Amino acid sequence: MALTACVAETPQASRSTDAKPTAATATPSPSGAARPSLPLAGRTVVVDPGHNPGNFRHTAEINKKVDVGTHRKECDTTGTATDAGYTEAAFTLDVAHRLRELLEQRGAKVVLVHDAERPYGPCVDERARIGNAAGADAVVSVHADGSAVGNRGFHVILPARVRGGGADTAKIVAPSRTLGEKLAAAFTRATGAPPANYLGGGTGLDVRDDLGGLNLSTVPKVFLECGNMRDPKDAALLTDPAWRQKAAQGIADGIGAYLEG
Ligand code: ZN
């Protein structure tokens, strides 16, 4: 069975730990001005690890259609993998764990859409609902692409303006674009990775109207395709734990830049 390109989307499992953001303490800066040591205290970030390692064993379940407002589409997809068999689902979970750590260090409350605690999924509609129910200040869905060899680099997927059924992105289009722009800039800085050379005209930004995880979101949300697992050079980066730490750092920096305005 051919691997499904990453495209589908994916959303979560809430983390049961309920680390309460402690009140931001102020640390005097050299200038004497107070600088919060926990700049994201009181903010909620939902991290959506794309796909699920168990999806490969539950293809019948994930192929069932769900209502994404504008249309119906598959519950979830398997995601892609490198030639060596490192799966996108393993990649997204690893980056999500690293990202959670970094965001919690800054005082944010972090909710993972899933942590592989369920056999498959969740479905894309539920992934969106988890972010909405959390009242997230920002949601980032972490992915890696499954494109042709030679296609390299990362890109951020922004929600298009859509309306239909339960989908209405009018209120999230603008803030999601701001989040995506901050994320793209910070991701390049942290990883040294260039924007994708195969879409987005070199901006690292793409806009889509077919992703249920975006269409059903009522809070600012973007997808990040960190690189192309099907390209050997990108795959070498995605497979490297040190690079994944840089990726998580870039995402945390981008979210921080967005939330700290
Ligand atoms: Zn994906």
PDB file of N, CA and C and ligand atoms in Angstrom, residues 5-8 10 50-51 79 88 142-144 225, ligand 1:
ATOM      1  N   ALA A   5       0.515  10.591   1.470  1.00  0.00           N
ATOM      2  CA  ALA A   5       1.278  11.817   1.708  1.00  0.00           C
ATOM      3  C   ALA A   5       0.688  12.509   2.913  1.00  0.00           C
ATOM      4  N   CYS A   6       1.542  13.242   3.532  1.00  0.00           N
ATOM      5  CA  CYS A   6       1.207  13.789   4.810  1.00  0.00           C
ATOM      6  C   CYS A   6      -0.042  14.591   4.897  1.00  0.00           C
ATOM      7  N   VAL A   7      -0.282  15.213   3.925  1.00  0.00           N
ATOM      8  CA  VAL A   7      -1.419  16.070   3.812  1.00  0.00           C
ATOM      9  C   VAL A   7      -2.618  15.964   4.717  1.00  0.00           C
ATOM     10  N   ALA A   8      -3.003  14.963   5.152  1.00  0.00           N
ATOM     11  CA  ALA A   8      -4.239  14.878   5.864  1.00  0.00           C
ATOM     12  C   ALA A   8      -4.148  15.717   7.053  1.00  0.00           C
ATOM     13  N   THR A  10      -4.310  16.140  11.204  1.00  0.00           N
ATOM     14  CA  THR A  10      -4.302  15.339  12.320  1.00  0.00           C
ATOM     15  C   THR A  10      -4.591  16.134  13.544  1.00  0.00           C
ATOM     16  N   GLY A  50       1.006  15.211  14.074  1.00  0.00           N
ATOM     17  CA  GLY A  50       0.312  14.658  12.918  1.00  0.00           C
ATOM     18  C   GLY A  50       0.318  13.137  12.897  1.00  0.00           C
ATOM     19  N   HIS A  51      -0.862  12.568  12.531  1.00  0.00           N
ATOM     20  CA  HIS A  51      -0.998  11.115  12.385  1.00  0.00           C
ATOM     21  C   HIS A  51      -0.849  10.410  13.736  1.00  0.00           C
ATOM     22  N   GLY A  79       0.235   9.013   7.184  1.00  0.00           N
ATOM     23  CA  GLY A  79       1.417   9.850   7.101  1.00  0.00           C
ATOM     24  C   GLY A  79       2.464   9.145   6.261  1.00  0.00           C
ATOM     25  N   GLU A  88       6.599   9.384   9.721  1.00  0.00           N
ATOM     26  CA  GLU A  88       6.195  10.748  10.042  1.00  0.00           C
ATOM     27  C   GLU A  88       5.542  10.788  11.427  1.00  0.00           C
ATOM     28  N   VAL A 142       2.051  19.496  13.835  1.00  0.00           N
ATOM     29  CA  VAL A 142       3.408  19.176  13.367  1.00  0.00           C
ATOM     30  C   VAL A 142       3.362  18.019  12.366  1.00  0.00           C
ATOM     31  N   HIS A 143       3.982  18.228  11.221  1.00  0.00           N
ATOM     32  CA  HIS A 143       4.020  17.213  10.157  1.00  0.00           C
ATOM     33  C   HIS A 143       5.384  17.226   9.478  1.00  0.00           C
ATOM     34  N   ALA A 144       5.585  16.232   8.605  1.00  0.00           N
ATOM     35  CA  ALA A 144       6.673  16.266   7.628  1.00  0.00           C
ATOM     36  C   ALA A 144       6.058  15.766   6.328  1.00  0.00           C
ATOM     37  N   GLU A 225       4.936  21.747   8.006  1.00  0.00           N
ATOM     38  CA  GLU A 225       5.599  20.619   7.349  1.00  0.00           C
ATOM     39  C   GLU A 225       7.085  20.894   7.494  1.00  0.00           C
TER      40      GLU A 225
HETATM   41 ZN    ZN B   1       1.358  14.706   7.854  1.00  0.00          ZN
END
